[in-house]
Amino acid sequence: MQSRETDMKTIALIRHAKSCWKDSTLPDLDRPLNRRGRISAPEMGRRLQMQPLFLKRFYSSPAVRSVETAGWLMPCLGLGAMNLEVVPELYTFNYEDILCWLRGLDEDANNFALICHNPAMTDLVNYLTLMKIQKIPTCGVVLLNIDLNCWADLGAGMAELAYLDFPKSVTGKTISLGVA
């Protein structure tokens, strides 16, 4: 019996940029980015541009702050609105919901970004890498390499952390987030 080689899959997990809390009547889903978020998102896009990766698609939570974050990042990577898909399942604070969504992807899905929320994002990174990061900051970017054929097989410890950066980091690859 021949064994099938696995495919290296690269995903970028991106926490939405800093959001505005000025209007307390706005539902959580409708909160936009604040000034700091509108500055840090394109900066993180420029930093991502320096990485050896080719993102083909962005999947975003429907939260306004997530879609706006995608809108600032994508042009830096040569992507337009046609490369963005809003996914209701990504508006969650539970990593298992995102994991379930990932497990439903087609086998050929690769080189994409997810824009989502904490604590789901940090918990998902910790689950997939077996790391113990305390909290990924707003607009934090994590690149994971995952060696597998089928997304349905995705499980604990299957990802390798390739890159971690966030707006207040100076150099990227900064693992000063309480990593054990």
C-alpha positions as a Python dict, from the first residue, in 0.01 Angstrom:
ca = {
    (1, 'M'): (0, 0, 0),
    (2, 'Q'): (140, 339, -99),
    (3, 'S'): (135, 615, 156),
    (4, 'R'): (25, 952, 36),
    (5, 'E'): (259, 1241, 102),
    (6, 'T'): (119, 1518, 315),
    (7, 'D'): (81, 1875, 200),
    (8, 'M'): (228, 2166, 392),
    (9, 'K'): (-50, 2413, 462),
    (10, 'T'): (14, 2767, 580),
    (11, 'I'): (-243, 2973, 759),
    (12, 'A'): (-225, 3319, 909),
    (13, 'L'): (-434, 3371, 1219),
    (14, 'I'): (-492, 3742, 1269),
    (15, 'R'): (-666, 3902, 1562),
    (16, 'H'): (-871, 4204, 1458),
    (17, 'A'): (-713, 4545, 1521),
    (18, 'K'): (-805, 4763, 1819),
    (19, 'S'): (-1174, 4853, 1822),
    (20, 'C'): (-1368, 5156, 1938),
    (21, 'W'): (-1571, 5144, 2257),
    (22, 'K'): (-1698, 5507, 2247),
    (23, 'D'): (-2059, 5421, 2164),
    (24, 'S'): (-2181, 5185, 2435),
    (25, 'T'): (-2512, 5138, 2251),
    (26, 'L'): (-2346, 4964, 1955),
    (27, 'P'): (-2382, 4586, 1952),
    (28, 'D'): (-2048, 4405, 1977),
    (29, 'L'): (-2075, 4292, 1614),
    (30, 'D'): (-2098, 4655, 1495),
    (31, 'R'): (-1798, 4807, 1674),
    (32, 'P'): (-1554, 4968, 1424),
    (33, 'L'): (-1178, 5011, 1455),
    (34, 'N'): (-1049, 5300, 1658),
    (35, 'R'): (-767, 5533, 1548),
    (36, 'R'): (-497, 5301, 1682),
    (37, 'G'): (-653, 5007, 1498),
    (38, 'R'): (-656, 5200, 1169),
    (39, 'I'): (-284, 5273, 1216),
    (40, 'S'): (-170, 4928, 1331),
    (41, 'A'): (-358, 4724, 1066),
    (42, 'P'): (-174, 4865, 760),
    (43, 'E'): (154, 4851, 955),
    (44, 'M'): (99, 4481, 1019),
    (45, 'G'): (13, 4441, 650),
    (46, 'R'): (349, 4590, 557),
    (47, 'R'): (524, 4354, 799),
    (48, 'L'): (335, 4055, 658),
    (49, 'Q'): (441, 4165, 310),
    (50, 'M'): (801, 4098, 417),
    (51, 'Q'): (726, 3733, 500),
    (52, 'P'): (787, 3452, 249),
    (53, 'L'): (423, 3357, 205),
    (54, 'F'): (156, 3388, -56),
    (55, 'L'): (-186, 3436, 98),
    (56, 'K'): (-461, 3370, -155),
    (57, 'R'): (-768, 3436, 54),
    (58, 'F'): (-890, 3604, 371),
    (59, 'Y'): (-1175, 3466, 579),
    (60, 'S'): (-1315, 3714, 828),
    (61, 'S'): (-1558, 3719, 1113),
    (62, 'P'): (-1861, 3934, 1021),
    (63, 'A'): (-1774, 4178, 1302),
    (64, 'V'): (-1716, 4526, 1157),
    (65, 'R'): (-1375, 4548, 1328),
    (66, 'S'): (-1263, 4222, 1163),
    (67, 'V'): (-1382, 4317, 815),
    (68, 'E'): (-1215, 4659, 852),
    (69, 'T'): (-892, 4491, 961),
    (70, 'A'): (-903, 4277, 646),
    (71, 'G'): (-966, 4592, 443),
    (72, 'W'): (-644, 4747, 572),
    (73, 'L'): (-429, 4431, 546),
    (74, 'M'): (-531, 4292, 209),
    (75, 'P'): (-411, 4578, -19),
    (76, 'C'): (-65, 4548, 139),
    (77, 'L'): (-60, 4188, 16),
    (78, 'G'): (-193, 4263, -331),
    (79, 'L'): (-541, 4129, -255),
    (80, 'G'): (-877, 4289, -324),
    (81, 'A'): (-1233, 4252, -200),
    (82, 'M'): (-1287, 3946, -421),
    (83, 'N'): (-1031, 3762, -201),
    (84, 'L'): (-1236, 3819, 115),
    (85, 'E'): (-1508, 3592, 244),
    (86, 'V'): (-1708, 3680, 554),
    (87, 'V'): (-1773, 3366, 758),
    (88, 'P'): (-2035, 3384, 1036),
    (89, 'E'): (-1873, 3089, 1219),
    (90, 'L'): (-1562, 3301, 1282),
    (91, 'Y'): (-1756, 3538, 1507),
    (92, 'T'): (-1690, 3326, 1812),
    (93, 'F'): (-1489, 3335, 2130),
    (94, 'N'): (-1453, 2954, 2145),
    (95, 'Y'): (-1162, 2799, 1956),
    (96, 'E'): (-1352, 2474, 1901),
    (97, 'D'): (-1594, 2657, 1669),
    (98, 'I'): (-1304, 2773, 1450),
    (99, 'L'): (-1145, 2428, 1465),
    (100, 'C'): (-1472, 2273, 1348),
    (101, 'W'): (-1487, 2522, 1058),
    (102, 'L'): (-1125, 2448, 961),
    (103, 'R'): (-1194, 2075, 965),
    (104, 'G'): (-1467, 2132, 706),
    (105, 'L'): (-1239, 2296, 449),
    (106, 'D'): (-1159, 2134, 115),
    (107, 'E'): (-827, 1949, 103),
    (108, 'D'): (-679, 2200, -140),
    (109, 'A'): (-744, 2500, 90),
    (110, 'N'): (-404, 2651, 165),
    (111, 'N'): (-229, 2984, 214),
    (112, 'F'): (-514, 3177, 370),
    (113, 'A'): (-575, 3411, 661),
    (114, 'L'): (-843, 3402, 928),
    (115, 'I'): (-939, 3721, 1107),
    (116, 'C'): (-1100, 3634, 1435),
    (117, 'H'): (-1138, 3715, 1804),
    (118, 'N'): (-987, 3634, 2139),
    (119, 'P'): (-985, 3420, 2341),
    (120, 'A'): (-1067, 3183, 2052),
    (121, 'M'): (-758, 3280, 1851),
    (122, 'T'): (-507, 3240, 2133),
    (123, 'D'): (-670, 2916, 2244),
    (124, 'L'): (-663, 2780, 1887),
    (125, 'V'): (-293, 2864, 1846),
    (126, 'N'): (-217, 2698, 2180),
    (127, 'Y'): (-418, 2388, 2086),
    (128, 'L'): (-259, 2351, 1742),
    (129, 'T'): (99, 2419, 1859),
    (130, 'L'): (82, 2291, 2219),
    (131, 'M'): (226, 2626, 2328),
    (132, 'K'): (104, 2831, 2621),
    (133, 'I'): (69, 3185, 2492),
    (134, 'Q'): (-127, 3392, 2742),
    (135, 'K'): (-290, 3642, 2506),
    (136, 'I'): (-230, 3746, 2147),
    (137, 'P'): (-270, 4125, 2129),
    (138, 'T'): (-505, 4306, 1893),
    (139, 'C'): (-379, 4292, 1534),
    (140, 'G'): (-143, 4012, 1634),
    (141, 'V'): (-41, 3783, 1348),
    (142, 'V'): (48, 3416, 1384),
    (143, 'L'): (168, 3209, 1088),
    (144, 'L'): (130, 2836, 1127),
    (145, 'N'): (267, 2559, 907),
    (146, 'I'): (58, 2243, 920),
    (147, 'D'): (167, 1921, 752),
    (148, 'L'): (-149, 1728, 662),
    (149, 'N'): (-356, 1606, 369),
    (150, 'C'): (-705, 1661, 493),
    (151, 'W'): (-833, 1941, 714),
    (152, 'A'): (-1071, 1693, 879),
    (153, 'D'): (-762, 1537, 1042),
    (154, 'L'): (-649, 1862, 1207),
    (155, 'G'): (-571, 1808, 1573),
    (156, 'A'): (-371, 1911, 1877),
    (157, 'G'): (0, 1972, 1828),
    (158, 'M'): (-12, 1945, 1448),
    (159, 'A'): (102, 2301, 1372),
    (160, 'E'): (442, 2461, 1385),
    (161, 'L'): (465, 2827, 1479),
    (162, 'A'): (646, 2993, 1188),
    (163, 'Y'): (599, 3359, 1282),
    (164, 'L'): (444, 3570, 1553),
    (165, 'D'): (418, 3948, 1542),
    (166, 'F'): (202, 4221, 1689),
    (167, 'P'): (193, 4601, 1665),
    (168, 'K'): (403, 4680, 1973),
    (169, 'S'): (672, 4431, 1873),
    (170, 'V'): (975, 4591, 1712),
    (171, 'T'): (1115, 4300, 1512),
    (172, 'G'): (850, 4036, 1460),
    (173, 'K'): (904, 3677, 1570),
    (174, 'T'): (866, 3817, 1919),
    (175, 'I'): (757, 3547, 2157),
    (176, 'S'): (722, 3759, 2470),
    (177, 'L'): (356, 3686, 2532),
    (178, 'G'): (393, 3457, 2830),
    (179, 'V'): (497, 3161, 2620),
    (180, 'A'): (589, 2859, 2825),
}
